[in-house]
Amino acid sequence: MSKVANTVASEAAKKLSDAAEKRGRMARWLISGPPLFYLLLFFAIPSLIMVFASIRYAGDYGGLAPVFDEAGKLNLTLENFQRFTSDFIYTAIFLKSLMYAVITTFCCLLMAYPLALLIARSPKKYRDLLILLVILPFWSNFLIRVYAWMIILGPQSGLTQAVNYVLGLAGIEPVRLLFTAFSVIVGLVYVHLPFMVLPLYANLEKHDPALVDAAQDLGASAWQRFWRITFPLSLPGVYAGAALVFIPALGIFAVSDILGGTGSDMIGNVIKQQFLETRDWPFGSVLSIVLTVAALVAAGIAVLVAKPRRTA
Amino acid sequence: MTKVIRRPLGLWLVALAVYAFLYVPLIIVVVYSFNDSQLNAEWVGFTLDWYRKLFHNDEMLKAAGNSLMIALVASAASTLLGTMAGFAMHRYKLKLLPLLVLTPIAIPEILVGVSLLIFFVMLNITLGLVSIALAHIAFCIGFVAIVVRSRLSGMDESLTEAARDCGATPMQAFRLVTLPLIMPGVVAGALMAFTLSIDDFVITFFTAGANASTLPLQIYSMIKIAVTPEVNAVSTLLMGLTLLLIIIASKLAPNAIRSS
Amino acid sequence: MKKLLTVATLLFASISAQAADELRLYNWNNYIAPETVQRFEAFCKCKVVQTYYGDNEEMLAKLAAGAKGYDIIVPTGNALDALIKQQALLPLDKSQLPNLKNVNPAYLNTDFDKGNKYSVPYAYTVTLMGYNDQKMKELGIPVDSWAAIFDPKILVKIKGKVTVLDSANELMAAALKYLGYSANDTDEAHWQQAKDVILKAKPYWAAFNGSSYIKELTVGNIWLAHGYSNDIFQADVDAQKAGRKFHIRHAMPKEGAVLALDSMVIHKAAPRPDLALKFINFMLDGKNAAELSNLIGSGNPNADAARYIKPEIANNPAIFPDKAGFAKLEMLKDLNSKQRRAMNRMWTEIRAR
C-alpha cells in the first residue's frame, strides 16, 4: 500500500519539478531572449558583414570589390591580415593605444572613486542630484567640451601660465600643455570619467554602513576600513567601470584628433583613416577585429582575475 | 549610538576637486555661448545674438529635438533590454549573451556604422530617425547590462529566496524585491545610455537619412568651418532642458527613480 | 475603422505629397547662404532639406555603403573623380541649364569630368598658408614659399607655432610642390622624398590640425598655418573683431598650390532630378552664386558673379587668383586603391614617429 503511495507521491513530485524546470527554462528564454535577438539582428549580423570584408579586396575607388570577379571566381584574400602581421608599425601604434587606455583607466579610477564614495555616503535626498550633476556636463556636445579644453590648456590660459611660472621658479624651460600627450590623456580622462563614476556609485551605494562601523569599533583606522572592507566589496563596480572606460578608450579617435600633437595617433585614428581616407575597408576591418579581440581578451582576463577573490 | 555617515574632510576636498575638473570646461561652454566672436577661440564681448540666431535656426532646433527624442527612446529601450541582459547574465551561465553584450562596446564605431548602413540598405529599410534609434539601442545595451550585472553580483540572494518562500511568484519576487534593490544600477545604466545616444556622431552619421539630422551631425559638419557660439547656445539649452525633464519626471514618479 | 483608414490614407498622402516636393541637398555646412535657399524655395515652390557632411570621405563612405535619397551633392575635385569612376552620378541634361554660360571657362572641362557631363562648378578654395603678419615680419620669415612650413632653418624660429593640415593628400601635395614636382605625382621615389621633407619638418610643428587651426591663428597661439583660403579669410575677420593688433594674411606659395573645386552633381538615385536641375541652374545665376563668396570668402568660378562680390574679397589674390597664380594651381586627382594604400602607409609612419 505504502509502495503505491510512494510512487504516486514521487510521480507527483517529479511532475511538479518538471513543470518548475519548464517554467525555469521558459523564464530563462523570456529574460535572455529579447536582448539576445535584438543584438543578433542589429549588431551581430551587420558586423559579420564587415568582418567578412576583411578577406575581400578593396574597391578600386571606394567600397569593396565584388566577392565574385567577372570570371565568377571567388575574389577573396588573406593579404589584409598578412599586412597587419608583417608590418610592425600597426602593432606599435596598438601598444601605444593600450598604454594610453591603461593610464586613462587608472586616472579615471583615482578620480572617480572619491567622488562616487562621497555621493554614495551622502544623505538619500541629495544622492540623485549629485549623480545628475556628474553626468550633466556630458549632455553638452562632445566637440565644444573638448574645445573648452583647448582654451584651458592653450598657451595663453591662466593654467598654462601658472604652470610655467612655477616651472620657471625651478629653472625649467616653459612647457606646452596643448597638443601633447598630456592634453590627450586629460581629454581621454575627461571624456570617460562619468563611465567610471556611475558603475562605482551603483556598487558603493549598496554597501552596508554597519560593516564599516563594526570595523571602526574593532579599532581599524580609516585607511584600514577602506582598504580591507570598502574597496574589496566595491571590486565588481571597479571592474565594471574599468571595462566601460578601458574598452572604449582603446578605440576612440576624436580626442587625439583635436587635442593631440604630431605624434599622438592612436589605433582608433588609424582605423578611421582606413575608412575615411584610404577607403581601405578590408584593412580597416582587420584592424578593428584585432582591436575588438584584444579588448574582449582584456575583459576576459579581468573576469578571470576577479573570480577567485570571492573570499572577503 | 548612531554613527554619522563617514565623509571626512579629505574626501570632500578630493570630490570637490573632481567636480571642478568636470565643471570648468562646462562653465566655459556656457559662458562662451554669450561670446561675440564667430570662431569662439577667446572671449571678445557679451552678446545674446547667438541665442537669437538659434531661435530662428529651425534646422538646428529640429536636430536638437530629434537628438532628444532619439535619446529618450534609445535609453528607455536599451535600459529595458540591458537590465534583462544583466539579470540573465548574472542568473544563468550564458555563453553567447555576454559576448554579444560586450562586443558593441569594444568594436570601433566606424565599423558598426558602415556595417549597419550596408545592412539597412540590404534590407531596404529607409534611413531616418528610426534607423538611428535602432542603431543606438544596439550599442547602449552593453553599458546598461554591465552596470546592472555588477550591481547584482554580491547582492544578497536570501532576500529573493525569502520572498519566494513567502509565496511570491518569480515575477513578483523580481518586481518587488530584486528590482528596487538594483534600481540605482538601472538608473546609472539609463543615464549612461542617454548620454551615449544624445552625443553620438559616428554611428548616427552612417545610419541617418537624407532628411533627418541630429544635433551632433549638425555640429560635426561645422567642424571644418567654424563651430560658432550658436553650438554652445544650443548645448546649454539642451542641457538645461534635459535637466528640467528629469527633475519633473522625478517629481511625478518619485518611487521609480529614487535610490532604494 | 473605415474612418481611421481614410484619415490615415489622407495623412500618408499629405506626407508623401510633401515629401514629393522636397529637394534633398547634401552639402558642406554653411556652404550656401540662407537667403539663397529661401529664394530658391520661393522660386520652385518646393522645400529644400539640407543634411551635411564635414568631410568628402565621410560622404563617399556613406554613398559607397549604399545610402540613397540625396538629390544634390557637392563633392570636391578628387571626390568627384571617385564618384564618376564609381558611376554614382546622373548625367546632366544641359538643355535645362541655360545659365551654364555664366561659368568661367577656366573652371570647366576638368581632367576628371571632360565636357562637364556630370558636374557643374560651384565654388573653390585654395590650400595655402595663413600667417600672423606681425610675427612673420618680426622674425623676418619669407611667406612666399612652402619653405616656411618645410625648411628646418626657417622653422627653428617658429617652433611650436606652426600647424599643418591633417590630410595626407594635402600635406603630401604641398611637400611635392615644394620639391618642384606636380601635386599629382605618383612616383614612389618622389613620394619618399616628400615623406623625408615632412619628417624633417615635423618636430617643429605643433599639430596636424584641419579644423581648429583658424581659432589658434586668430588667438595668436599659432603664427603660421597650412590651411584653406576661406578659413584664413574668416580668421582675419574674427581677429579684427577681437581687436587683435595683427592681421591674418594669405600666403600664396610661389611653387604653386592645390585648388579645391567643389561641384554640384546629381546622385544617380536622386528622388527629384527635375528639382535638382532647377537648383543647379538657379545657382549658376551670378547673383545667387555671389552670395556664397560674400558669406564665407570662397572663390567663385562664376564669371557673372564677379560684379556682385564684395570688393575686399574679389580683389584678394589668394581667394581669386590672377592668371599667373592660377597657372600654378593644380587640382588633386583621386588615387587608385594601391596608391591610396601606399599613401596611408606613409602617413601612418609620419604620424607615428
Short mmCIF file of N, CA and C in Angstrom, two decimals, chain C residues 67 76 133 138 143 163 181 209 218 225 236 272 283 291 293-294:
data_model
loop_
_atom_site.label_atom_id
_atom_site.label_comp_id
_atom_site.label_asym_id
_atom_site.label_seq_id
_atom_site.Cartn_x
_atom_site.Cartn_y
_atom_site.Cartn_z
N ALA C 67 23.95 54.33 -49.27
CA ALA C 67 22.95 55.30 -48.85
C ALA C 67 22.32 56.00 -50.05
N THR C 76 34.16 67.70 -53.61
CA THR C 76 35.37 68.39 -54.05
C THR C 76 36.05 67.54 -55.11
N ASP C 133 50.71 88.37 -39.60
CA ASP C 133 51.64 89.24 -40.33
C ASP C 133 52.64 89.94 -39.41
N GLU C 138 58.26 90.43 -37.75
CA GLU C 138 59.22 90.49 -36.64
C GLU C 138 60.37 89.53 -36.83
N VAL C 143 57.21 84.63 -46.63
CA VAL C 143 55.98 83.84 -46.69
C VAL C 143 55.54 83.61 -48.12
N THR C 163 51.01 74.91 -37.60
CA THR C 163 50.20 73.70 -37.77
C THR C 163 50.08 73.41 -39.25
N TYR C 181 57.78 69.09 -57.76
CA TYR C 181 57.03 68.12 -58.54
C TYR C 181 55.57 68.54 -58.62
N ASN C 209 46.35 69.66 -37.87
CA ASN C 209 45.03 70.13 -37.50
C ASN C 209 44.26 70.66 -38.69
N THR C 218 43.77 82.94 -34.96
CA THR C 218 43.11 84.17 -34.53
C THR C 218 43.57 84.60 -33.16
N ALA C 225 49.89 78.73 -40.45
CA ALA C 225 49.08 77.53 -40.59
C ALA C 225 48.90 77.16 -42.05
N ASP C 236 40.86 86.18 -40.25
CA ASP C 236 41.19 87.61 -40.20
C ASP C 236 39.98 88.42 -39.75
N ARG C 272 14.38 63.42 -56.96
CA ARG C 272 13.79 64.51 -57.74
C ARG C 272 14.84 65.15 -58.66
N MET C 283 21.56 78.19 -59.19
CA MET C 283 22.83 78.55 -58.55
C MET C 283 23.84 79.06 -59.57
N GLU C 291 26.46 85.12 -53.52
CA GLU C 291 26.12 85.19 -52.09
C GLU C 291 27.02 84.31 -51.25
N SER C 293 30.22 83.53 -51.85
CA SER C 293 31.52 84.16 -51.69
C SER C 293 31.48 85.24 -50.64
N ASN C 294 30.40 86.02 -50.68
CA ASN C 294 30.29 87.10 -49.72
C ASN C 294 30.12 86.56 -48.30
#
